[in-house]
Every structure is written in structure tokens, then in C-alpha cells.
Amino acid sequence: MPSIAIFGDSGMGKTMIMQRFCAENSHGFDPNTGRERTPVLSLQMSGHPTERRLYALILAALGAPQGPRADITRLEQSAVSLLKTIGTQVLVIDEVHNILAGSHREQRIVLNALRFLSNELRMSLVCFGVTDAREAISGDVQLARRFDELTLPRWLATAQYEALIISILRNMPLREPSILTAKSLRRILQVTEGLTALIFRMLNELAIAAAKTGVERITDEAVESWKPNVQTEAAFS
Ligand SMILES: Nc1ncnc2c1ncn2[C@@H]1O[C@H](COP(=O)(O)OP(=O)(O)OP(=O)(O)O)[C@@H](O)[C@H]1O
Ligand SMILES: [Mg+2]
């Protein structure tokens, strides 16, 4: 089945894209069987993924957690049969680079399990991760071959970036419209280094300041003199 891997730096918005996709597709109703379907299931490869943990995560996401002593064959069988029953067609996995935390052998086993699930259930995989995730997936040549790759690059001074800023400004609950010069747009790119998370944070902070001071719009002067709040910077890093 065709699969896709999406790479991007931390804070580019991978998890948000994944959540949006899942929210829009996670439930369905099969009129043929009268059953509720879960066409898209999502997991986060946190910590140190092993084959056992992968199946445990799938079962937990399906609302069927297993006891810690269940053997791996049983976990695998339960996961496969439940996924079949609820008609999952897409397995979305966030933080795929964490696969690299395992030993070489563990990595191969986890990738092999993913390939098995994709084959057995004719299921597409959608993997998100930082650039290292590419290396994680390439540990299994057969699996890697079926992945299309997409990179979420940092924002550059393009029409798309301009459209992003305009749409953020337009959606701010301020009383006056904010119109920024090209110089301010460049300044935002420069201080945020093109990271989605920081662009949103900067504009949010500017909007809060505009509301508090009663200016009610984001001005070029405010953009120019904006300094990241030290506390929020520390919380992000
Ligand atoms: N489309 C968006 N709309 C609004 N805010 C966004 C959007 N994308 C990202 N953000 C902001 O950026 C923050 C980081 O985004 P997200 O957690 O999706 O990044 P990530 O790529 O998954 O990072 P990491 O690799 O660290 O997990 C979000 O908490 C949110 O504040
Ligand atoms: Mg994330």
C-alpha cells in the first residue's frame, strides 16, 4: 500500500497536521455492515519503541489495552484482528525518529512489524518525524521503498508565507485591521527563523499586547521592537 513520510524540524506543525487529519477522518460508518469504522488510527512512537510496545500502543489506541504479561504473539494477533474488524486503512505514526532509540536489532524488528501490518491489513502508513526519521525508515529497504517523502521546510519569503501571515492577522480578535509592510514580514521571518510555532507565538504575543495597550492592531513598530519572552522561549526549547 502507498505510504507517506513527512519530515520537518521541531515546531513546524507536524503533530498539528496529524491531529487535524485524524479529527477529520477518524470515524466512519460502514452502511454494509452497520458497524462503526475507524479508518484512521494514530499513535505516537514515544520513548524506546520495541515490537511489544508497538502492538501495545496500537491496542491502547483501539481502547483494548492488554496486561503487561500478554505474550507478543497474542498482542500481535489481537492488534491485527481488531484493526481488521474496525476497518483501519491508515495508520498514522508520529515521532517516528524515536525508532532510532532502539538497538539495531530492535529497529529492524519494529520496522518489520510495520511492514507486516501494512501487508497483512493492506493499510497505508503515514509517518511524521524530524529529519532523522528518514534514517529510521531506511533501516528496512522494502518498507522504505513504498514511502513517498514530503518535507515541511522552514518558511521562506514566498507568497505562501505572506498568505499565512495575512490569514493569521485576519483571524486575530482585534478591533482594527493589522496591515504590515514587507519589511515587517521579513523581520518576522528573521526572528522566528521560519518556524511555524514561533511565528504563531510571536503574532499571538503581539496581539495580546495590542489588546492590553488599547492599540487594537499589530503595528510595524511593534513587530520591529518585539523581543521573545524569555520564559516562553525556555518552555519551548
Ligand atoms: N497550523 C497551525 N495553526 C496554529 N498553530 C500552529 C500550527 N502549526 C503549528 N502551530 C503552533 O506550533 C506549535 C508546534 O506545532 P507542532 O507540535 O505540531 O510541531 P511539531 O512539528 O510536531 O514539533 P515536534 O517535532 O517538536 O513534535 C503548536 O503547539 C502550535 O502552537
Ligand atoms: Mg510533534
PDB file of C-alpha atoms and ligand atoms in Angstrom:
ATOM      1  CA  MET A   1       0.000   0.000   0.000  1.00  0.00           C
ATOM      2  CA  PRO A   2       1.246   3.509  -0.717  1.00  0.00           C
ATOM      3  CA  SER A   3       2.669   5.217   2.335  1.00  0.00           C
ATOM      4  CA  ILE A   4       4.000   8.652   3.084  1.00  0.00           C
ATOM      5  CA  ALA A   5       6.679  10.026   5.393  1.00  0.00           C
ATOM      6  CA  ILE A   6       6.574  13.689   6.397  1.00  0.00           C
ATOM      7  CA  PHE A   7       9.721  15.244   7.799  1.00  0.00           C
ATOM      8  CA  GLY A   8      10.192  18.626   9.402  1.00  0.00           C
ATOM      9  CA  ASP A   9      12.036  20.437  12.166  1.00  0.00           C
ATOM     10  CA  SER A  10      10.579  20.547  15.649  1.00  0.00           C
ATOM     11  CA  GLY A  11       7.842  23.197  15.785  1.00  0.00           C
ATOM     12  CA  MET A  12       6.995  23.115  12.061  1.00  0.00           C
ATOM     13  CA  GLY A  13       3.497  21.814  12.838  1.00  0.00           C
ATOM     14  CA  LYS A  14       3.710  18.062  12.142  1.00  0.00           C
ATOM     15  CA  THR A  15       1.668  16.989  15.147  1.00  0.00           C
ATOM     16  CA  MET A  16      -0.962  19.648  14.407  1.00  0.00           C
ATOM     17  CA  ILE A  17      -1.312  18.426  10.819  1.00  0.00           C
ATOM     18  CA  MET A  18      -1.637  14.886  12.099  1.00  0.00           C
ATOM     19  CA  GLN A  19      -4.288  15.829  14.654  1.00  0.00           C
ATOM     20  CA  ARG A  20      -6.267  17.709  12.038  1.00  0.00           C
ATOM     21  CA  PHE A  21      -6.116  14.776   9.622  1.00  0.00           C
ATOM     22  CA  CYS A  22      -7.184  12.337  12.338  1.00  0.00           C
ATOM     23  CA  ALA A  23     -10.005  14.550  13.580  1.00  0.00           C
ATOM     24  CA  GLU A  24     -11.387  14.776  10.062  1.00  0.00           C
ATOM     25  CA  ASN A  25     -11.107  11.076   9.288  1.00  0.00           C
ATOM     26  CA  SER A  26     -11.143   9.091  12.490  1.00  0.00           C
ATOM     27  CA  HIS A  27     -14.720   7.880  12.426  1.00  0.00           C
ATOM     28  CA  GLY A  28     -16.860   6.406   9.781  1.00  0.00           C
ATOM     29  CA  PHE A  29     -19.914   4.266   9.457  1.00  0.00           C
ATOM     30  CA  ASP A  30     -19.983   1.244   7.202  1.00  0.00           C
ATOM     31  CA  PRO A  31     -23.509   1.025   5.741  1.00  0.00           C
ATOM     32  CA  ASN A  32     -22.840  -2.541   4.502  1.00  0.00           C
ATOM     33  CA  THR A  33     -22.128  -3.999   7.913  1.00  0.00           C
ATOM     34  CA  GLY A  34     -23.894  -1.420  10.070  1.00  0.00           C
ATOM     35  CA  ARG A  35     -20.689  -1.098  12.050  1.00  0.00           C
ATOM     36  CA  GLU A  36     -18.761   1.894  13.253  1.00  0.00           C
ATOM     37  CA  ARG A  37     -15.372   2.114  11.469  1.00  0.00           C
ATOM     38  CA  THR A  38     -12.098   3.725  12.487  1.00  0.00           C
ATOM     39  CA  PRO A  39     -10.424   4.285   9.105  1.00  0.00           C
ATOM     40  CA  VAL A  40      -7.541   6.271  10.590  1.00  0.00           C
ATOM     41  CA  LEU A  41      -5.711   5.308  13.749  1.00  0.00           C
ATOM     42  CA  SER A  42      -2.901   7.387  15.231  1.00  0.00           C
ATOM     43  CA  LEU A  43      -0.055   6.599  17.586  1.00  0.00           C
ATOM     44  CA  GLN A  44       2.976   8.311  18.959  1.00  0.00           C
ATOM     45  CA  MET A  45       6.244   6.341  18.951  1.00  0.00           C
ATOM     46  CA  SER A  46       7.358   7.663  22.276  1.00  0.00           C
ATOM     47  CA  GLY A  47      10.377   6.624  24.306  1.00  0.00           C
ATOM     48  CA  HIS A  48      12.094   3.469  23.255  1.00  0.00           C
ATOM     49  CA  PRO A  49       9.920   1.567  20.800  1.00  0.00           C
ATOM     50  CA  THR A  50      10.027  -2.215  20.678  1.00  0.00           C
ATOM     51  CA  GLU A  51       7.766  -4.636  18.839  1.00  0.00           C
ATOM     52  CA  ARG A  52       5.871  -5.310  22.070  1.00  0.00           C
ATOM     53  CA  ARG A  53       5.420  -1.606  22.660  1.00  0.00           C
ATOM     54  CA  LEU A  54       4.229  -1.032  19.110  1.00  0.00           C
ATOM     55  CA  TYR A  55       1.452  -3.604  19.485  1.00  0.00           C
ATOM     56  CA  ALA A  56       0.654  -2.349  22.988  1.00  0.00           C
ATOM     57  CA  LEU A  57       0.320   1.206  21.616  1.00  0.00           C
ATOM     58  CA  ILE A  58      -1.995   0.041  18.845  1.00  0.00           C
ATOM     59  CA  LEU A  59      -4.167  -1.898  21.289  1.00  0.00           C
ATOM     60  CA  ALA A  60      -4.279   1.023  23.710  1.00  0.00           C
ATOM     61  CA  ALA A  61      -5.261   3.378  20.847  1.00  0.00           C
ATOM     62  CA  LEU A  62      -8.044   0.938  19.989  1.00  0.00           C
ATOM     63  CA  GLY A  63      -9.259   1.021  23.578  1.00  0.00           C
ATOM     64  CA  ALA A  64      -8.177  -2.573  24.204  1.00  0.00           C
ATOM     65  CA  PRO A  65      -5.109  -2.382  26.434  1.00  0.00           C
ATOM     66  CA  GLN A  66      -3.517  -5.714  27.369  1.00  0.00           C
ATOM     67  CA  GLY A  67      -1.916  -6.843  30.601  1.00  0.00           C
ATOM     68  CA  PRO A  68       1.866  -6.465  30.890  1.00  0.00           C
ATOM     69  CA  ARG A  69       2.351 -10.237  30.770  1.00  0.00           C
ATOM     70  CA  ALA A  70       0.490 -10.885  27.498  1.00  0.00           C
ATOM     71  CA  ASP A  71       2.901 -12.609  25.124  1.00  0.00           C
ATOM     72  CA  ILE A  72       3.899 -10.962  21.900  1.00  0.00           C
ATOM     73  CA  THR A  73       2.092 -13.396  19.579  1.00  0.00           C
ATOM     74  CA  ARG A  74      -1.121 -12.726  21.444  1.00  0.00           C
ATOM     75  CA  LEU A  75      -0.584  -8.951  21.227  1.00  0.00           C
ATOM     76  CA  GLU A  76       0.060  -9.210  17.510  1.00  0.00           C
ATOM     77  CA  GLN A  77      -2.993 -11.373  16.865  1.00  0.00           C
ATOM     78  CA  SER A  78      -5.282  -9.114  18.898  1.00  0.00           C
ATOM     79  CA  ALA A  79      -3.983  -5.997  17.147  1.00  0.00           C
ATOM     80  CA  VAL A  80      -4.394  -7.498  13.671  1.00  0.00           C
ATOM     81  CA  SER A  81      -7.861  -8.854  14.302  1.00  0.00           C
ATOM     82  CA  LEU A  82      -9.121  -5.640  15.905  1.00  0.00           C
ATOM     83  CA  LEU A  83      -7.680  -3.479  13.133  1.00  0.00           C
ATOM     84  CA  LYS A  84      -9.425  -5.733  10.601  1.00  0.00           C
ATOM     85  CA  THR A  85     -12.722  -5.561  12.445  1.00  0.00           C
ATOM     86  CA  ILE A  86     -12.819  -1.789  12.643  1.00  0.00           C
ATOM     87  CA  GLY A  87     -11.575  -1.359   9.066  1.00  0.00           C
ATOM     88  CA  THR A  88      -8.446   0.722   9.684  1.00  0.00           C
ATOM     89  CA  GLN A  89      -6.939   1.780   6.363  1.00  0.00           C
ATOM     90  CA  VAL A  90      -4.384   4.307   7.531  1.00  0.00           C
ATOM     91  CA  LEU A  91      -2.029   4.031  10.480  1.00  0.00           C
ATOM     92  CA  VAL A  92      -0.564   7.418  11.379  1.00  0.00           C
ATOM     93  CA  ILE A  93       2.599   7.378  13.472  1.00  0.00           C
ATOM     94  CA  ASP A  94       4.100  10.496  14.995  1.00  0.00           C
ATOM     95  CA  GLU A  95       7.690  10.845  16.275  1.00  0.00           C
ATOM     96  CA  VAL A  96       8.958   8.021  14.062  1.00  0.00           C
ATOM     97  CA  HIS A  97      12.581   9.086  14.651  1.00  0.00           C
ATOM     98  CA  ASN A  98      12.258   7.533  18.117  1.00  0.00           C
ATOM     99  CA  ILE A  99      12.677   4.143  16.439  1.00  0.00           C
ATOM    100  CA  LEU A 100      16.372   5.047  16.334  1.00  0.00           C
ATOM    101  CA  ALA A 101      16.483   4.883  20.154  1.00  0.00           C
ATOM    102  CA  GLY A 102      16.382   1.073  19.918  1.00  0.00           C
ATOM    103  CA  SER A 103      19.336  -1.176  19.214  1.00  0.00           C
ATOM    104  CA  HIS A 104      19.983  -2.066  15.590  1.00  0.00           C
ATOM    105  CA  ARG A 105      18.177  -5.361  16.103  1.00  0.00           C
ATOM    106  CA  GLU A 106      15.177  -3.738  17.804  1.00  0.00           C
ATOM    107  CA  GLN A 107      14.905  -1.199  14.993  1.00  0.00           C
ATOM    108  CA  ARG A 108      14.769  -3.954  12.404  1.00  0.00           C
ATOM    109  CA  ILE A 109      12.119  -5.839  14.338  1.00  0.00           C
ATOM    110  CA  VAL A 110       9.895  -2.764  14.743  1.00  0.00           C
ATOM    111  CA  LEU A 111      10.206  -1.882  11.043  1.00  0.00           C
ATOM    112  CA  ASN A 112       9.497  -5.468  10.133  1.00  0.00           C
ATOM    113  CA  ALA A 113       6.336  -5.367  12.278  1.00  0.00           C
ATOM    114  CA  LEU A 114       5.206  -2.182  10.493  1.00  0.00           C
ATOM    115  CA  ARG A 115       5.782  -3.811   7.119  1.00  0.00           C
ATOM    116  CA  PHE A 116       3.876  -6.886   8.271  1.00  0.00           C
ATOM    117  CA  LEU A 117       0.902  -4.773   9.423  1.00  0.00           C
ATOM    118  CA  SER A 118       0.847  -2.803   6.202  1.00  0.00           C
ATOM    119  CA  ASN A 119       0.912  -6.015   4.113  1.00  0.00           C
ATOM    120  CA  GLU A 120      -1.450  -8.044   6.220  1.00  0.00           C
ATOM    121  CA  LEU A 121      -4.104  -5.349   6.509  1.00  0.00           C
ATOM    122  CA  ARG A 122      -3.455  -3.556   3.202  1.00  0.00           C
ATOM    123  CA  MET A 123      -3.014  -0.467   5.287  1.00  0.00           C
ATOM    124  CA  SER A 124      -1.170   2.747   4.386  1.00  0.00           C
ATOM    125  CA  LEU A 125       1.312   4.179   6.840  1.00  0.00           C
ATOM    126  CA  VAL A 126       1.693   7.903   7.397  1.00  0.00           C
ATOM    127  CA  CYS A 127       4.825   8.673   9.400  1.00  0.00           C
ATOM    128  CA  PHE A 128       5.841  12.016  10.882  1.00  0.00           C
ATOM    129  CA  GLY A 129       9.209  12.859  12.353  1.00  0.00           C
ATOM    130  CA  VAL A 130      12.241  15.099  12.393  1.00  0.00           C
ATOM    131  CA  THR A 131      14.791  14.575   9.629  1.00  0.00           C
ATOM    132  CA  ASP A 132      16.342  11.630  11.479  1.00  0.00           C
ATOM    133  CA  ALA A 133      13.117   9.743  10.799  1.00  0.00           C
ATOM    134  CA  ARG A 134      14.347   9.226   7.240  1.00  0.00           C
ATOM    135  CA  GLU A 135      17.255   7.246   8.606  1.00  0.00           C
ATOM    136  CA  ALA A 136      14.900   5.259  10.854  1.00  0.00           C
ATOM    137  CA  ILE A 137      12.674   4.197   7.958  1.00  0.00           C
ATOM    138  CA  SER A 138      15.573   3.444   5.656  1.00  0.00           C
ATOM    139  CA  GLY A 139      16.571   0.649   8.063  1.00  0.00           C
ATOM    140  CA  ASP A 140      14.148  -1.587   6.150  1.00  0.00           C
ATOM    141  CA  VAL A 141      14.741  -1.324   2.417  1.00  0.00           C
ATOM    142  CA  GLN A 142      11.467  -2.967   1.424  1.00  0.00           C
ATOM    143  CA  LEU A 143       9.474  -0.732   3.732  1.00  0.00           C
ATOM    144  CA  ALA A 144      11.371   2.420   2.708  1.00  0.00           C
ATOM    145  CA  ARG A 145      10.638   1.706  -0.952  1.00  0.00           C
ATOM    146  CA  ARG A 146       6.908   2.161  -0.522  1.00  0.00           C
ATOM    147  CA  PHE A 147       7.216   5.562   1.140  1.00  0.00           C
ATOM    148  CA  ASP A 148       6.748   8.834  -0.677  1.00  0.00           C
ATOM    149  CA  GLU A 149       8.623  11.557   1.139  1.00  0.00           C
ATOM    150  CA  LEU A 150       7.494  15.049   1.916  1.00  0.00           C
ATOM    151  CA  THR A 151       9.461  17.716   3.758  1.00  0.00           C
ATOM    152  CA  LEU A 152       7.937  20.613   5.653  1.00  0.00           C
ATOM    153  CA  PRO A 153      10.638  23.219   5.044  1.00  0.00           C
ATOM    154  CA  ARG A 154      11.006  26.284   7.228  1.00  0.00           C
ATOM    155  CA  TRP A 155       9.064  29.278   5.921  1.00  0.00           C
ATOM    156  CA  LEU A 156      10.816  31.448   3.350  1.00  0.00           C
ATOM    157  CA  ALA A 157       9.835  34.834   1.934  1.00  0.00           C
ATOM    158  CA  THR A 158       7.298  33.460  -0.550  1.00  0.00           C
ATOM    159  CA  ALA A 159       3.707  34.203  -1.486  1.00  0.00           C
ATOM    160  CA  GLN A 160       2.662  31.265   0.716  1.00  0.00           C
ATOM    161  CA  TYR A 161       4.364  32.800   3.728  1.00  0.00           C
ATOM    162  CA  GLU A 162       2.660  36.108   3.024  1.00  0.00           C
ATOM    163  CA  ALA A 163      -0.685  34.337   2.780  1.00  0.00           C
ATOM    164  CA  LEU A 164      -0.009  32.632   6.134  1.00  0.00           C
ATOM    165  CA  ILE A 165       0.687  35.946   7.867  1.00  0.00           C
ATOM    166  CA  ILE A 166      -2.323  37.631   6.282  1.00  0.00           C
ATOM    167  CA  SER A 167      -4.592  34.810   7.383  1.00  0.00           C
ATOM    168  CA  ILE A 168      -3.244  34.874  10.950  1.00  0.00           C
ATOM    169  CA  LEU A 169      -3.688  38.666  11.126  1.00  0.00           C
ATOM    170  CA  ARG A 170      -7.168  38.475   9.682  1.00  0.00           C
ATOM    171  CA  ASN A 171      -8.234  35.945  12.291  1.00  0.00           C
ATOM    172  CA  MET A 172      -6.996  37.914  15.285  1.00  0.00           C
ATOM    173  CA  PRO A 173      -9.776  39.161  17.541  1.00  0.00           C
ATOM    174  CA  LEU A 174      -8.532  42.767  17.422  1.00  0.00           C
ATOM    175  CA  ARG A 175     -10.831  45.691  16.675  1.00  0.00           C
ATOM    176  CA  GLU A 176      -8.647  47.297  13.960  1.00  0.00           C
ATOM    177  CA  PRO A 177      -7.145  45.617  10.871  1.00  0.00           C
ATOM    178  CA  SER A 178      -3.380  44.987  11.013  1.00  0.00           C
ATOM    179  CA  ILE A 179      -1.514  45.802   7.822  1.00  0.00           C
ATOM    180  CA  LEU A 180       2.205  45.147   7.824  1.00  0.00           C
ATOM    181  CA  THR A 181       4.907  46.287   5.425  1.00  0.00           C
ATOM    182  CA  ALA A 182       7.177  43.888   3.518  1.00  0.00           C
ATOM    183  CA  LYS A 183       9.942  44.906   5.910  1.00  0.00           C
ATOM    184  CA  SER A 184       7.895  43.697   8.904  1.00  0.00           C
ATOM    185  CA  LEU A 185       7.179  40.404   7.153  1.00  0.00           C
ATOM    186  CA  ARG A 186      10.925  39.918   6.671  1.00  0.00           C
ATOM    187  CA  ARG A 187      11.533  40.844  10.304  1.00  0.00           C
ATOM    188  CA  ILE A 188       9.053  38.166  11.475  1.00  0.00           C
ATOM    189  CA  LEU A 189      10.859  35.574   9.345  1.00  0.00           C
ATOM    190  CA  GLN A 190      14.201  36.650  10.706  1.00  0.00           C
ATOM    191  CA  VAL A 191      13.325  36.486  14.417  1.00  0.00           C
ATOM    192  CA  THR A 192      11.318  33.272  14.154  1.00  0.00           C
ATOM    193  CA  GLU A 193      13.816  31.594  11.813  1.00  0.00           C
ATOM    194  CA  GLY A 194      10.844  30.494   9.743  1.00  0.00           C
ATOM    195  CA  LEU A 195       9.485  28.123  12.389  1.00  0.00           C
ATOM    196  CA  THR A 196       5.688  27.799  12.382  1.00  0.00           C
ATOM    197  CA  ALA A 197       5.442  27.537  16.168  1.00  0.00           C
ATOM    198  CA  LEU A 198       7.437  30.734  16.693  1.00  0.00           C
ATOM    199  CA  ILE A 199       5.547  32.671  14.008  1.00  0.00           C
ATOM    200  CA  PHE A 200       2.250  31.878  15.738  1.00  0.00           C
ATOM    201  CA  ARG A 201       3.732  32.640  19.142  1.00  0.00           C
ATOM    202  CA  MET A 202       5.151  35.991  18.056  1.00  0.00           C
ATOM    203  CA  LEU A 203       1.920  37.166  16.440  1.00  0.00           C
ATOM    204  CA  ASN A 204      -0.128  35.961  19.430  1.00  0.00           C
ATOM    205  CA  GLU A 205       2.066  37.867  21.836  1.00  0.00           C
ATOM    206  CA  LEU A 206       1.875  40.991  19.668  1.00  0.00           C
ATOM    207  CA  ALA A 207      -1.916  40.682  19.532  1.00  0.00           C
ATOM    208  CA  ILE A 208      -2.168  40.337  23.320  1.00  0.00           C
ATOM    209  CA  ALA A 209       0.000  43.427  23.752  1.00  0.00           C
ATOM    210  CA  ALA A 210      -2.146  45.321  21.207  1.00  0.00           C
ATOM    211  CA  ALA A 211      -5.300  44.430  23.123  1.00  0.00           C
ATOM    212  CA  LYS A 212      -3.788  45.318  26.512  1.00  0.00           C
ATOM    213  CA  THR A 213      -2.496  48.706  25.383  1.00  0.00           C
ATOM    214  CA  GLY A 214      -5.702  49.512  23.511  1.00  0.00           C
ATOM    215  CA  VAL A 215      -3.881  49.957  20.165  1.00  0.00           C
ATOM    216  CA  GLU A 216      -6.072  47.114  18.827  1.00  0.00           C
ATOM    217  CA  ARG A 217      -3.867  46.298  15.858  1.00  0.00           C
ATOM    218  CA  ILE A 218      -0.380  44.935  15.241  1.00  0.00           C
ATOM    219  CA  THR A 219       1.873  47.745  14.010  1.00  0.00           C
ATOM    220  CA  ASP A 220       5.188  47.729  12.148  1.00  0.00           C
ATOM    221  CA  GLU A 221       6.794  49.423  15.181  1.00  0.00           C
ATOM    222  CA  ALA A 222       5.585  46.633  17.491  1.00  0.00           C
ATOM    223  CA  VAL A 223       6.989  43.979  15.126  1.00  0.00           C
ATOM    224  CA  GLU A 224      10.302  45.826  14.938  1.00  0.00           C
ATOM    225  CA  SER A 225      10.728  46.099  18.710  1.00  0.00           C
ATOM    226  CA  TRP A 226       9.379  42.629  19.614  1.00  0.00           C
ATOM    227  CA  LYS A 227      11.669  40.527  21.794  1.00  0.00           C
ATOM    228  CA  PRO A 228      10.916  36.908  22.617  1.00  0.00           C
ATOM    229  CA  ASN A 229       9.646  36.456  26.130  1.00  0.00           C
ATOM    230  CA  VAL A 230      12.475  34.624  27.917  1.00  0.00           C
ATOM    231  CA  GLN A 231      10.147  32.388  29.891  1.00  0.00           C
ATOM    232  CA  THR A 232       8.193  31.163  26.866  1.00  0.00           C
ATOM    233  CA  GLU A 233      11.423  30.610  24.954  1.00  0.00           C
ATOM    234  CA  ALA A 234      12.709  28.380  27.722  1.00  0.00           C
ATOM    235  CA  ALA A 235       9.431  26.470  27.813  1.00  0.00           C
ATOM    236  CA  PHE A 236       9.628  25.820  24.077  1.00  0.00           C
ATOM    237  CA  SER A 237      13.220  24.581  23.928  1.00  0.00           C
TER     238      SER A 237
HETATM  239  N1  LIG B   1      -1.377  25.216  11.588  1.00  0.00           N
HETATM  240  C1  LIG B   1      -1.146  25.771  12.793  1.00  0.00           C
HETATM  241  N2  LIG B   1      -2.004  26.633  13.334  1.00  0.00           N
HETATM  242  C2  LIG B   1      -1.773  27.192  14.548  1.00  0.00           C
HETATM  243  N3  LIG B   1      -0.699  26.937  15.299  1.00  0.00           N
HETATM  244  C3  LIG B   1       0.202  26.078  14.814  1.00  0.00           C
HETATM  245  C4  LIG B   1       0.029  25.447  13.532  1.00  0.00           C
HETATM  246  N4  LIG B   1       1.091  24.636  13.327  1.00  0.00           N
HETATM  247  C5  LIG B   1       1.867  24.757  14.417  1.00  0.00           C
HETATM  248  N5  LIG B   1       1.348  25.619  15.308  1.00  0.00           N
HETATM  249  C6  LIG B   1       1.923  26.011  16.598  1.00  0.00           C
HETATM  250  O1  LIG B   1       3.191  25.417  16.674  1.00  0.00           O
HETATM  251  C7  LIG B   1       3.292  24.561  17.811  1.00  0.00           C
HETATM  252  C8  LIG B   1       4.135  23.362  17.450  1.00  0.00           C
HETATM  253  O2  LIG B   1       3.479  22.596  16.457  1.00  0.00           O
HETATM  254  P1  LIG B   1       3.587  21.004  16.468  1.00  0.00           P
HETATM  255  O3  LIG B   1       3.579  20.488  17.849  1.00  0.00           O
HETATM  256  O4  LIG B   1       2.568  20.499  15.534  1.00  0.00           O
HETATM  257  O5  LIG B   1       5.048  20.858  15.854  1.00  0.00           O
HETATM  258  P2  LIG B   1       5.850  19.517  15.526  1.00  0.00           P
HETATM  259  O6  LIG B   1       6.362  19.678  14.131  1.00  0.00           O
HETATM  260  O7  LIG B   1       5.026  18.330  15.830  1.00  0.00           O
HETATM  261  O8  LIG B   1       7.079  19.630  16.537  1.00  0.00           O
HETATM  262  P3  LIG B   1       7.857  18.422  17.285  1.00  0.00           P
HETATM  263  O9  LIG B   1       8.742  17.788  16.243  1.00  0.00           O
HETATM  264  O10 LIG B   1       8.627  19.135  18.333  1.00  0.00           O
HETATM  265  O11 LIG B   1       6.827  17.483  17.837  1.00  0.00           O
HETATM  266  C9  LIG B   1       1.854  24.211  18.145  1.00  0.00           C
HETATM  267  O12 LIG B   1       1.703  23.907  19.503  1.00  0.00           O
HETATM  268  C10 LIG B   1       1.135  25.492  17.765  1.00  0.00           C
HETATM  269  O13 LIG B   1       1.243  26.421  18.801  1.00  0.00           O
HETATM  270 MG    MG B   2       5.177  16.776  17.135  1.00  0.00          MG
END
